[in-house]
mmCIF file of C-alpha atoms in Angstrom:
data_model
loop_
_atom_site.group_PDB
_atom_site.id
_atom_site.type_symbol
_atom_site.label_atom_id
_atom_site.label_comp_id
_atom_site.label_asym_id
_atom_site.label_seq_id
_atom_site.Cartn_x
_atom_site.Cartn_y
_atom_site.Cartn_z
ATOM 1 C CA MET A 2 242.827 65.250 28.856
ATOM 2 C CA SER A 3 243.284 64.109 32.448
ATOM 3 C CA GLY A 4 242.517 66.279 35.451
ATOM 4 C CA ARG A 5 246.255 66.634 36.122
ATOM 5 C CA ASP A 6 246.863 67.722 32.535
ATOM 6 C CA GLN A 7 244.077 70.301 32.729
ATOM 7 C CA ARG A 8 245.426 71.661 36.029
ATOM 8 C CA LEU A 9 248.959 71.895 34.660
ATOM 9 C CA GLU A 10 247.805 73.620 31.481
ATOM 10 C CA ALA A 11 245.878 76.159 33.556
ATOM 11 C CA GLU A 12 249.000 76.773 35.675
ATOM 12 C CA TYR A 13 251.187 77.230 32.582
ATOM 13 C CA ARG A 14 248.666 79.701 31.143
ATOM 14 C CA ALA A 15 248.528 81.688 34.392
ATOM 15 C CA SER A 16 252.320 81.873 34.721
ATOM 16 C CA LEU A 17 254.519 84.876 34.156
ATOM 17 C CA TYR A 18 257.436 84.436 31.758
ATOM 18 C CA VAL A 19 260.313 86.855 32.339
ATOM 19 C CA ILE A 20 263.061 87.383 29.756
ATOM 20 C CA HIS A 21 266.287 89.239 30.516
ATOM 21 C CA SER A 22 268.012 91.191 27.760
ATOM 22 C CA GLY A 23 270.884 93.264 29.079
ATOM 23 C CA SER A 24 269.368 95.441 31.794
ATOM 24 C CA ALA A 25 265.846 95.030 30.385
ATOM 25 C CA ARG A 26 263.336 92.780 32.141
ATOM 26 C CA ILE A 27 260.594 91.744 29.726
ATOM 27 C CA GLU A 28 257.478 90.234 31.307
ATOM 28 C CA THR A 29 255.219 88.156 29.086
ATOM 29 C CA ARG A 30 252.015 86.194 29.480
ATOM 30 C CA ILE A 31 250.272 83.627 27.331
ATOM 31 C CA GLU A 32 247.979 85.144 24.661
ATOM 32 C CA GLN A 33 249.110 88.722 25.376
ATOM 33 C CA ALA A 34 251.172 90.754 22.929
ATOM 34 C CA CYS A 35 254.358 92.206 24.390
ATOM 35 C CA PRO A 36 255.626 95.291 22.520
ATOM 36 C CA MET A 37 259.012 95.143 24.314
ATOM 37 C CA LEU A 38 259.570 91.585 23.121
ATOM 38 C CA ALA A 39 258.324 92.424 19.617
ATOM 39 C CA ALA A 40 260.870 95.249 19.430
ATOM 40 C CA LEU A 41 263.642 92.939 20.637
ATOM 41 C CA LEU A 42 262.758 90.290 18.043
ATOM 42 C CA ALA A 43 262.735 92.944 15.290
ATOM 43 C CA ARG A 44 266.138 94.301 16.423
ATOM 44 C CA CYS A 45 267.517 90.750 16.330
ATOM 45 C CA GLY A 46 266.094 90.164 12.851
ATOM 46 C CA VAL A 47 263.911 87.184 13.788
ATOM 47 C CA ASP A 48 260.172 86.696 13.461
ATOM 48 C CA GLY A 49 259.748 84.379 16.402
ATOM 49 C CA ALA A 50 261.285 82.702 19.415
ATOM 50 C CA ALA A 51 260.645 79.933 21.907
ATOM 51 C CA LEU A 52 260.917 79.853 25.670
ATOM 52 C CA VAL A 53 262.054 76.399 26.766
ATOM 53 C CA SER A 54 263.391 74.782 29.897
ATOM 54 C CA ALA A 55 265.042 71.498 30.793
ATOM 55 C CA CYS A 56 263.927 71.712 34.421
ATOM 56 C CA ASN A 57 261.395 69.499 36.158
ATOM 57 C CA PRO A 58 260.757 66.980 33.354
ATOM 58 C CA ASP A 59 257.134 65.845 33.098
ATOM 59 C CA SER A 60 256.350 68.683 35.553
ATOM 60 C CA GLN A 61 257.850 66.624 38.386
ATOM 61 C CA PRO A 62 260.030 68.698 40.728
ATOM 62 C CA LEU A 63 263.731 67.900 40.808
ATOM 63 C CA PRO A 64 266.335 69.222 43.255
ATOM 64 C CA SER A 65 267.602 72.647 42.191
ATOM 65 C CA GLU A 66 271.132 71.344 41.516
ATOM 66 C CA CYS A 67 269.733 68.740 39.086
ATOM 67 C CA ASN A 68 267.651 71.384 37.354
ATOM 68 C CA LEU A 69 270.657 73.695 36.998
ATOM 69 C CA LEU A 70 272.748 70.914 35.453
ATOM 70 C CA ARG A 71 269.935 70.021 33.033
ATOM 71 C CA GLN A 72 269.438 73.672 32.099
ATOM 72 C CA ARG A 73 273.158 74.181 31.419
ATOM 73 C CA ALA A 74 273.180 71.081 29.202
ATOM 74 C CA LEU A 75 270.167 72.394 27.264
ATOM 75 C CA GLU A 76 271.856 75.749 26.771
ATOM 76 C CA ASP A 77 275.078 74.034 25.660
ATOM 77 C CA GLU A 78 273.077 72.013 23.115
ATOM 78 C CA LEU A 79 271.400 75.169 21.749
ATOM 79 C CA ASN A 80 274.700 77.081 21.663
ATOM 80 C CA GLU A 81 276.245 74.242 19.634
ATOM 81 C CA GLN A 82 273.409 74.741 17.139
ATOM 82 C CA ASN A 83 274.342 78.465 16.967
ATOM 83 C CA TYR A 84 271.104 79.828 18.414
ATOM 84 C CA ALA A 85 271.110 83.197 20.152
ATOM 85 C CA LEU A 86 269.831 82.738 23.695
ATOM 86 C CA LEU A 87 268.530 85.027 26.404
ATOM 87 C CA PRO A 88 268.068 83.970 30.025
ATOM 88 C CA ALA A 89 264.485 83.648 31.190
ATOM 89 C CA ILE A 90 262.393 82.390 34.076
ATOM 90 C CA GLY A 91 258.933 80.867 34.116
ATOM 91 C CA ARG A 92 257.172 81.502 37.412
ATOM 92 C CA SER A 93 253.832 81.440 39.145
ATOM 93 C CA GLU A 94 252.099 84.733 39.832
ATOM 94 C CA ASP A 95 252.654 84.368 43.583
ATOM 95 C CA GLY A 96 256.304 83.351 43.171
ATOM 96 C CA THR A 97 255.909 79.977 44.896
ATOM 97 C CA TRP A 98 257.158 78.197 41.765
ATOM 98 C CA GLN A 99 259.813 79.255 39.321
ATOM 99 C CA GLU A 100 262.244 77.568 36.992
ATOM 100 C CA PRO A 101 265.128 78.702 34.820
ATOM 101 C CA SER A 102 264.349 78.851 31.133
ATOM 102 C CA VAL A 103 265.898 80.255 28.005
ATOM 103 C CA LEU A 104 264.503 82.287 25.119
ATOM 104 C CA VAL A 105 265.752 80.819 21.838
ATOM 105 C CA LEU A 106 265.703 83.407 19.073
ATOM 106 C CA GLY A 107 264.713 82.327 15.569
ATOM 107 C CA ILE A 108 264.069 78.667 16.334
ATOM 108 C CA SER A 109 261.301 77.040 14.289
ATOM 109 C CA VAL A 110 258.200 75.616 15.934
ATOM 110 C CA ALA A 111 259.185 72.095 14.856
ATOM 111 C CA GLU A 112 262.711 72.445 16.271
ATOM 112 C CA ALA A 113 261.421 73.902 19.551
ATOM 113 C CA GLN A 114 258.836 71.131 19.860
ATOM 114 C CA ALA A 115 261.512 68.478 19.322
ATOM 115 C CA CYS A 116 263.825 70.189 21.815
ATOM 116 C CA ALA A 117 261.121 70.372 24.496
ATOM 117 C CA ALA A 118 260.255 66.712 23.917
ATOM 118 C CA ARG A 119 263.926 65.653 24.184
ATOM 119 C CA TRP A 120 264.145 67.361 27.573
ATOM 120 C CA GLY A 121 260.932 65.794 28.879
ATOM 121 C CA GLN A 122 258.866 68.965 28.931
ATOM 122 C CA ARG A 123 255.062 69.007 28.851
ATOM 123 C CA ALA A 124 254.844 72.468 27.262
ATOM 124 C CA TRP A 125 256.810 75.458 26.001
ATOM 125 C CA VAL A 126 255.996 78.987 24.818
ATOM 126 C CA HIS A 127 256.150 80.126 21.189
ATOM 127 C CA TYR A 128 256.409 83.880 20.516
ATOM 128 C CA ASP A 129 255.425 85.394 17.199
ATOM 129 C CA ALA A 130 256.782 88.647 15.746
ATOM 130 C CA ASP A 131 254.264 90.640 17.835
ATOM 131 C CA GLY A 132 255.761 89.166 20.986
ATOM 132 C CA CYS A 133 252.547 87.281 21.700
ATOM 133 C CA GLY A 134 253.146 84.052 23.585
ATOM 134 C CA ARG A 135 251.282 80.881 22.702
ATOM 135 C CA LEU A 136 251.395 77.820 24.926
ATOM 136 C CA VAL A 137 252.426 74.732 22.953
ATOM 137 C CA LEU A 138 251.801 71.356 24.517
ATOM 138 C CA VAL A 139 254.335 68.629 23.805
ATOM 139 C CA ASP A 140 252.758 65.653 22.103
ATOM 140 C CA ALA A 141 253.690 62.529 24.046
ATOM 141 C CA THR A 142 254.431 60.802 20.731
ATOM 142 C CA CYS A 143 257.310 63.258 20.181
ATOM 143 C CA THR A 144 259.300 62.013 23.166
#
């Protein structure tokens, strides 16, 4: 793994992932169970979810208007596949970086991996039924 890849992975792992469900703000971190998210997943009748974004492909910053257009297209694609979506944001602890994301309820790991690869992402977050987030790196051969 290159130095850039190691730095990016460390940044992804240190990030805060915020999911919005109605008036609830659910904060999650990699490798930490989140009881609020676990309860939400149980209420929705799913045993997992994925947090994905279409913004900043290959972790290269794009203008905000480009990111918003990409994110809307991703959400349209997922809506066409009849996934339930919740708005989310991935952001650095200090708030200097953030990007729109979406929590996709009930999506399989394979489908989420393929989706992230299609949108040029380097990583995404998989949540299990306990609401524990696991960072999943996108294999370059998937793109």
